[in-house]
Coordinates of C-alpha atoms in Angstrom, one line a residue:
M1 CA 0.2 -0.1 0.2
G2 CA 1.1 3.6 -0.6
T3 CA 1.8 6.2 2.0
R4 CA 1.0 9.6 2.4
M5 CA 2.9 12.7 3.6
P6 CA 0.8 15.4 5.5
A7 CA 1.3 18.9 4.8
E8 CA 3.7 20.6 7.3
W9 CA 0.7 22.6 8.8
A10 CA -0.9 19.6 9.9
E11 CA -1.2 19.3 13.7
H12 CA 2.2 17.9 15.2
E13 CA 3.0 15.9 18.1
A14 CA 6.6 17.2 18.2
C15 CA 9.3 18.7 16.4
L16 CA 12.5 16.7 15.8
M17 CA 16.1 18.1 15.9
A18 CA 19.4 17.0 16.1
W19 CA 22.3 18.7 18.0
P20 CA 25.5 19.6 16.3
T21 CA 28.3 17.2 15.9
R22 CA 30.5 17.8 13.0
Q23 CA 32.7 20.7 14.6
E24 CA 34.8 20.9 11.2
L25 CA 31.8 22.5 9.4
W26 CA 31.5 25.2 11.7
G27 CA 35.0 25.9 12.6
P28 CA 35.6 28.8 14.7
V29 CA 31.6 29.4 15.0
Y30 CA 31.1 26.0 16.3
D31 CA 29.8 27.4 19.8
R32 CA 27.5 29.8 18.0
A33 CA 25.9 27.1 16.1
L34 CA 25.2 25.5 19.4
G35 CA 23.7 28.7 20.6
E36 CA 21.6 29.1 17.6
Y37 CA 20.5 25.5 17.7
A38 CA 19.3 26.0 21.4
A39 CA 17.4 29.3 20.5
V40 CA 15.5 27.5 17.9
A41 CA 14.7 24.7 19.8
R42 CA 13.6 27.0 22.7
A43 CA 11.5 29.0 20.3
I44 CA 9.5 26.0 18.9
S45 CA 9.0 24.5 22.1
A46 CA 6.6 27.6 23.1
F47 CA 4.4 26.1 20.5
E48 CA 4.8 22.2 20.6
P49 CA 7.2 19.6 22.3
V50 CA 10.8 19.2 21.0
I51 CA 12.6 16.1 20.9
M52 CA 16.5 16.5 20.5
I53 CA 18.8 13.8 19.0
A54 CA 22.2 13.9 20.7
G55 CA 25.3 11.8 20.4
P56 CA 25.9 9.3 23.1
G57 CA 26.9 11.0 26.4
R58 CA 25.7 14.6 25.6
G59 CA 22.1 14.6 26.7
A60 CA 23.0 16.5 29.7
E61 CA 24.8 19.4 27.5
V62 CA 21.7 19.7 25.4
R63 CA 19.3 19.9 28.4
R64 CA 21.8 22.6 29.8
A65 CA 21.8 24.7 26.7
C66 CA 18.0 24.1 25.5
G67 CA 16.2 23.7 28.9
K68 CA 14.6 20.8 30.7
Q69 CA 11.5 21.2 28.5
I70 CA 13.4 19.5 25.8
E71 CA 13.3 15.7 25.4
V72 CA 16.7 14.1 24.4
I73 CA 17.1 11.0 22.4
E74 CA 20.9 9.6 22.4
L75 CA 21.8 8.2 19.1
P76 CA 25.0 8.2 17.1
T77 CA 24.9 11.0 14.3
D78 CA 27.4 12.3 11.9
D79 CA 25.7 15.9 11.2
S80 CA 22.8 17.7 12.3
W81 CA 20.5 18.7 9.4
L82 CA 17.6 16.5 10.5
R83 CA 15.3 17.7 7.7
D84 CA 17.4 15.6 5.3
S85 CA 18.9 12.6 7.3
G86 CA 15.9 11.8 9.5
P87 CA 12.5 9.9 8.5
I88 CA 9.8 11.5 6.6
L89 CA 6.5 11.0 8.4
A90 CA 3.5 9.7 6.3
F91 CA 0.3 7.8 6.8
T92 CA -0.6 4.5 5.2
Q93 CA -4.0 4.1 3.5
D94 CA -5.6 2.8 6.6
G95 CA -4.3 6.1 8.8
E96 CA -1.1 4.3 10.4
R97 CA 1.5 6.6 11.0
V98 CA 4.8 5.5 9.5
G99 CA 8.2 6.7 8.9
V100 CA 9.6 6.8 5.5
D101 CA 13.3 5.8 5.4
F102 CA 14.9 7.2 2.2
R103 CA 18.6 6.6 1.7
F104 CA 20.9 9.5 2.8
N105 CA 24.0 10.0 1.0
A106 CA 25.4 13.7 2.5
W107 CA 23.9 15.5 -0.5
G108 CA 25.8 13.7 -3.2
E109 CA 28.7 12.3 -0.9
K110 CA 29.8 15.8 -0.1
R111 CA 30.7 15.2 3.5
Y112 CA 32.3 12.2 5.2
P113 CA 31.4 10.1 6.9
W114 CA 27.5 9.8 6.5
D115 CA 26.9 6.0 7.5
S116 CA 25.5 6.9 11.0
D117 CA 23.1 9.6 9.3
D118 CA 21.9 6.9 6.9
K119 CA 20.9 4.9 9.6
L120 CA 19.6 7.4 11.9
A121 CA 15.9 7.3 10.4
G122 CA 15.5 3.6 11.4
L123 CA 17.0 3.9 14.7
L124 CA 14.8 6.9 15.6
L125 CA 11.7 5.3 14.5
D126 CA 12.7 2.3 16.5
R127 CA 13.0 4.6 19.7
L128 CA 9.8 6.6 19.0
G129 CA 7.7 3.1 18.4
I130 CA 6.7 4.1 14.8
G131 CA 6.8 1.7 11.8
R132 CA 9.4 2.1 9.1
V133 CA 8.8 2.1 5.3
H134 CA 12.1 1.8 3.4
S135 CA 12.9 3.2 0.2
S136 CA 16.2 2.6 -1.8
M137 CA 15.9 6.2 -3.4
V138 CA 18.2 9.1 -2.1
L139 CA 15.9 11.9 -0.8
E140 CA 16.2 14.7 1.6
G141 CA 13.6 16.1 3.1
G142 CA 14.3 19.7 2.1
A143 CA 14.0 18.8 -1.5
I144 CA 10.4 18.7 -1.4
T145 CA 7.4 20.6 -0.2
V146 CA 3.8 19.0 0.2
D147 CA 0.2 20.0 0.3
G148 CA -0.9 16.9 1.8
E149 CA -3.4 16.7 -0.9
G150 CA -1.3 15.1 -3.8
T151 CA 1.0 17.7 -4.7
L152 CA 4.6 18.0 -4.4
I153 CA 7.1 20.5 -5.5
T154 CA 10.8 20.1 -6.2
T155 CA 13.9 21.3 -8.2
E156 CA 15.3 19.4 -11.2
Q157 CA 18.6 21.1 -10.0
C158 CA 18.2 18.7 -6.9
L159 CA 16.4 15.7 -7.7
L160 CA 17.7 15.1 -11.1
H161 CA 21.3 15.8 -10.2
P162 CA 23.5 12.7 -11.1
N163 CA 25.1 12.5 -7.5
R164 CA 21.5 11.4 -6.1
N165 CA 20.0 8.7 -8.2
P166 CA 21.8 8.5 -11.3
L167 CA 20.3 5.5 -12.7
M168 CA 16.8 6.7 -12.1
S169 CA 14.7 8.6 -14.7
R170 CA 12.5 11.3 -13.9
E171 CA 9.4 9.2 -14.4
E172 CA 10.9 6.5 -11.9
I173 CA 11.5 9.1 -9.4
E174 CA 8.1 10.4 -9.8
S175 CA 6.8 6.8 -9.1
V176 CA 8.5 6.5 -5.8
L177 CA 7.3 9.9 -4.9
R178 CA 3.9 8.9 -5.7
E179 CA 4.1 5.6 -3.9
R180 CA 5.8 6.8 -0.7
L181 CA 4.4 10.4 -0.3
G182 CA 1.3 10.4 -2.1
A183 CA 2.5 12.6 -4.5
D184 CA -0.3 12.4 -7.3
K185 CA 1.2 15.4 -9.1
V186 CA 5.0 16.5 -9.2
I187 CA 5.7 20.2 -10.1
W188 CA 9.2 20.3 -11.2
L189 CA 10.8 24.0 -10.7
P190 CA 13.9 24.3 -13.1
Y191 CA 16.2 26.1 -10.4
G192 CA 17.1 26.0 -6.6
G193 CA 19.6 28.6 -5.6
L194 CA 22.7 29.5 -7.9
E195 CA 24.9 29.5 -4.9
D196 CA 23.2 26.3 -3.0
T197 CA 26.3 24.2 -3.9
E198 CA 25.7 22.3 -0.7
T199 CA 22.4 20.9 -1.2
D200 CA 22.3 21.1 -4.9
G201 CA 19.2 23.5 -5.0
H202 CA 16.7 22.3 -2.4
V203 CA 13.2 23.6 -2.8
D204 CA 13.1 24.9 0.9
G205 CA 15.3 27.7 -0.4
V206 CA 12.7 28.6 -3.2
C207 CA 9.0 28.0 -2.1
A208 CA 7.0 26.5 0.4
F209 CA 3.3 25.4 0.6
V210 CA 1.4 27.4 3.2
G211 CA -1.9 26.3 2.6
P212 CA -4.1 24.1 0.0
G213 CA -3.0 25.8 -3.3
R214 CA -1.0 28.6 -1.6
V215 CA 2.7 28.9 -2.1
V216 CA 5.1 31.3 -0.7
V217 CA 8.0 31.9 -3.5
S218 CA 11.4 33.4 -3.0
L219 CA 11.5 36.5 -5.5
P220 CA 14.4 38.9 -4.8
D221 CA 13.8 42.4 -5.7
D222 CA 17.5 43.3 -6.4
P223 CA 18.3 42.8 -10.0
D224 CA 21.8 42.0 -9.0
H225 CA 20.9 39.2 -6.7
P226 CA 22.3 35.8 -8.4
D227 CA 18.7 34.2 -8.4
Y228 CA 17.0 37.1 -9.4
A229 CA 16.1 35.7 -13.0
R230 CA 16.2 32.1 -11.8
M231 CA 13.4 32.7 -9.1
R232 CA 11.3 34.6 -12.0
A233 CA 11.5 31.4 -14.0
N234 CA 10.3 29.2 -11.2
R235 CA 7.5 31.5 -10.7
A236 CA 6.5 31.3 -14.2
V237 CA 6.3 27.6 -14.0
L238 CA 4.0 27.9 -10.7
E239 CA 1.6 30.4 -12.6
A240 CA 1.2 27.9 -15.6
V241 CA 0.3 24.7 -13.6
T242 CA -2.7 23.8 -11.3
D243 CA -2.2 21.4 -8.1
A244 CA -3.3 17.6 -8.1
R245 CA -6.9 18.8 -7.3
G246 CA -6.9 21.1 -10.5
R247 CA -6.6 24.4 -8.5
K248 CA -4.5 27.3 -9.8
L249 CA -2.0 28.2 -7.4
E250 CA -2.0 31.5 -5.2
I251 CA 1.4 32.8 -5.3
I252 CA 2.7 34.8 -2.1
E253 CA 6.0 36.8 -3.3
L254 CA 8.6 37.2 -0.5
P255 CA 11.0 39.8 -2.2
Q256 CA 13.1 40.3 1.0
T257 CA 16.5 39.3 0.9
A258 CA 19.2 39.8 4.2
Y259 CA 22.8 39.5 4.6
A260 CA 24.1 39.4 7.9
D261 CA 27.9 39.7 8.9
L262 CA 29.7 36.8 10.6
D263 CA 33.4 37.9 11.4
G264 CA 33.6 40.1 8.5
E265 CA 31.8 37.6 6.0
E266 CA 28.4 38.5 4.4
I267 CA 26.0 35.4 4.7
E268 CA 22.7 35.6 3.1
V269 CA 19.8 34.4 5.6
G270 CA 16.9 32.8 3.6
Y271 CA 13.5 33.9 5.1
L272 CA 11.7 31.1 3.5
N273 CA 13.6 28.6 5.3
F274 CA 11.0 28.7 8.1
Y275 CA 9.3 25.9 10.4
L276 CA 5.4 25.7 10.8
A277 CA 4.7 24.8 14.3
N278 CA 1.3 24.5 16.1
G279 CA 0.0 27.9 15.9
G280 CA 3.4 29.4 15.1
V281 CA 6.1 30.1 12.1
V282 CA 9.5 30.2 13.5
V283 CA 11.5 32.2 10.8
P284 CA 15.2 32.6 10.4
V285 CA 16.2 36.3 10.4
A286 CA 19.4 38.2 10.2
G287 CA 19.1 41.0 12.5
T288 CA 18.9 43.6 9.6
P289 CA 16.2 46.3 8.8
E290 CA 14.8 43.9 6.1
D291 CA 13.6 41.3 8.6
R292 CA 10.5 43.2 9.6
A293 CA 9.0 43.6 6.0
A294 CA 9.9 39.7 5.6
L295 CA 8.2 38.8 8.7
A296 CA 5.2 40.8 7.6
V297 CA 4.8 38.9 4.5
L298 CA 4.8 35.7 6.4
A299 CA 2.3 36.8 8.9
A300 CA -0.2 38.0 6.1
A301 CA 0.4 34.6 4.5
L302 CA -0.1 32.8 7.6
P303 CA -2.6 34.9 9.7
D304 CA -3.6 32.2 12.2
R305 CA -0.2 31.9 13.4
E306 CA 2.2 33.8 15.5
V307 CA 5.4 34.7 13.6
V308 CA 8.6 34.4 15.6
G309 CA 11.9 35.4 14.3
V310 CA 15.2 33.7 15.5
E311 CA 18.5 35.2 14.5
T312 CA 20.3 32.5 12.8
P313 CA 23.3 33.8 10.6
T314 CA 25.8 30.7 12.1
L315 CA 22.9 28.2 10.6
A316 CA 23.2 30.3 7.1
Y317 CA 26.9 29.9 7.2
G318 CA 26.7 26.2 7.7
G319 CA 24.4 25.9 4.6
G320 CA 21.1 26.0 5.9
G321 CA 18.5 27.6 8.1
I322 CA 15.4 26.6 10.6
H323 CA 13.8 24.3 8.2
C324 CA 16.8 22.2 7.6
I325 CA 17.3 21.6 11.0
T326 CA 13.8 20.4 12.1
Q327 CA 11.3 17.8 11.0
Q328 CA 7.6 17.6 12.0
L329 CA 6.4 14.6 13.8
P330 CA 2.5 14.7 12.8
K331 CA 0.2 13.8 15.4
A332 CA -1.1 10.3 14.8
G333 CA -4.5 10.5 12.9
A334 CA -3.6 14.0 11.6

């Protein structure tokens, strides 16, 4: 039987995260990374429980940094981008909650080792008491956004990259997405971020479903931005298609971009890389004047949720944002 991934706005039992371990990724800003992970965990915990995966023996460290309200599960990990290495939660046709365990190869074998992260989904599902559905296809959670009603959006730049599934055709990839995530219709955008060489253009830097038939789209308003033309090409695709239920998409533009200074280096902080919590939206911000307008766009797009910004320039330095380090655990029966 096939399985269906619910939309990210469906009610959550908890938010899953993983504590940083790969110190060489962060270098001199490792302690700042820990602080930002903790700040994100505390912000989300105001809306829903947070479960943090920590390396063996590091549970006490996590509780000190994040607070006693955070549940800790100690498991071996290589990295801390749980959106990509963790399970994708879904439901069977009978309504049973399961975790889809796609293969993980560190974004096309970019960071060694990754064997613990590839095993993480199965180990975590066992600890949570949730059934596992295996897939031999490489897929990261940041590469997809779904509406829970049969529509999935991804980018050709990522999913068709030869470092993921070189022996699979587009049609074969779509077949797996349909069977494992309930994607009756896959919308292929041509581009991810030009400078997103770490993930090869994940869609969570490009657009996100925020409701049935409603998509927030990154659309930089600066003509000198490297993605100015690319994101407009993506928007044109979204304008021309319908979703799995035949609806034209309502496109909400997010034109703001912001750069934070991190020890003299300019780092772009992606506002689109937010986490939808129960009753809230936790958004990466740069601590710059552009933050206010971007948060206002998201508040208008999600009027029933409290919008909270968390400064995360170090996450951006590491290659991601708040969506990248989180994974929703939908409530059973959601």
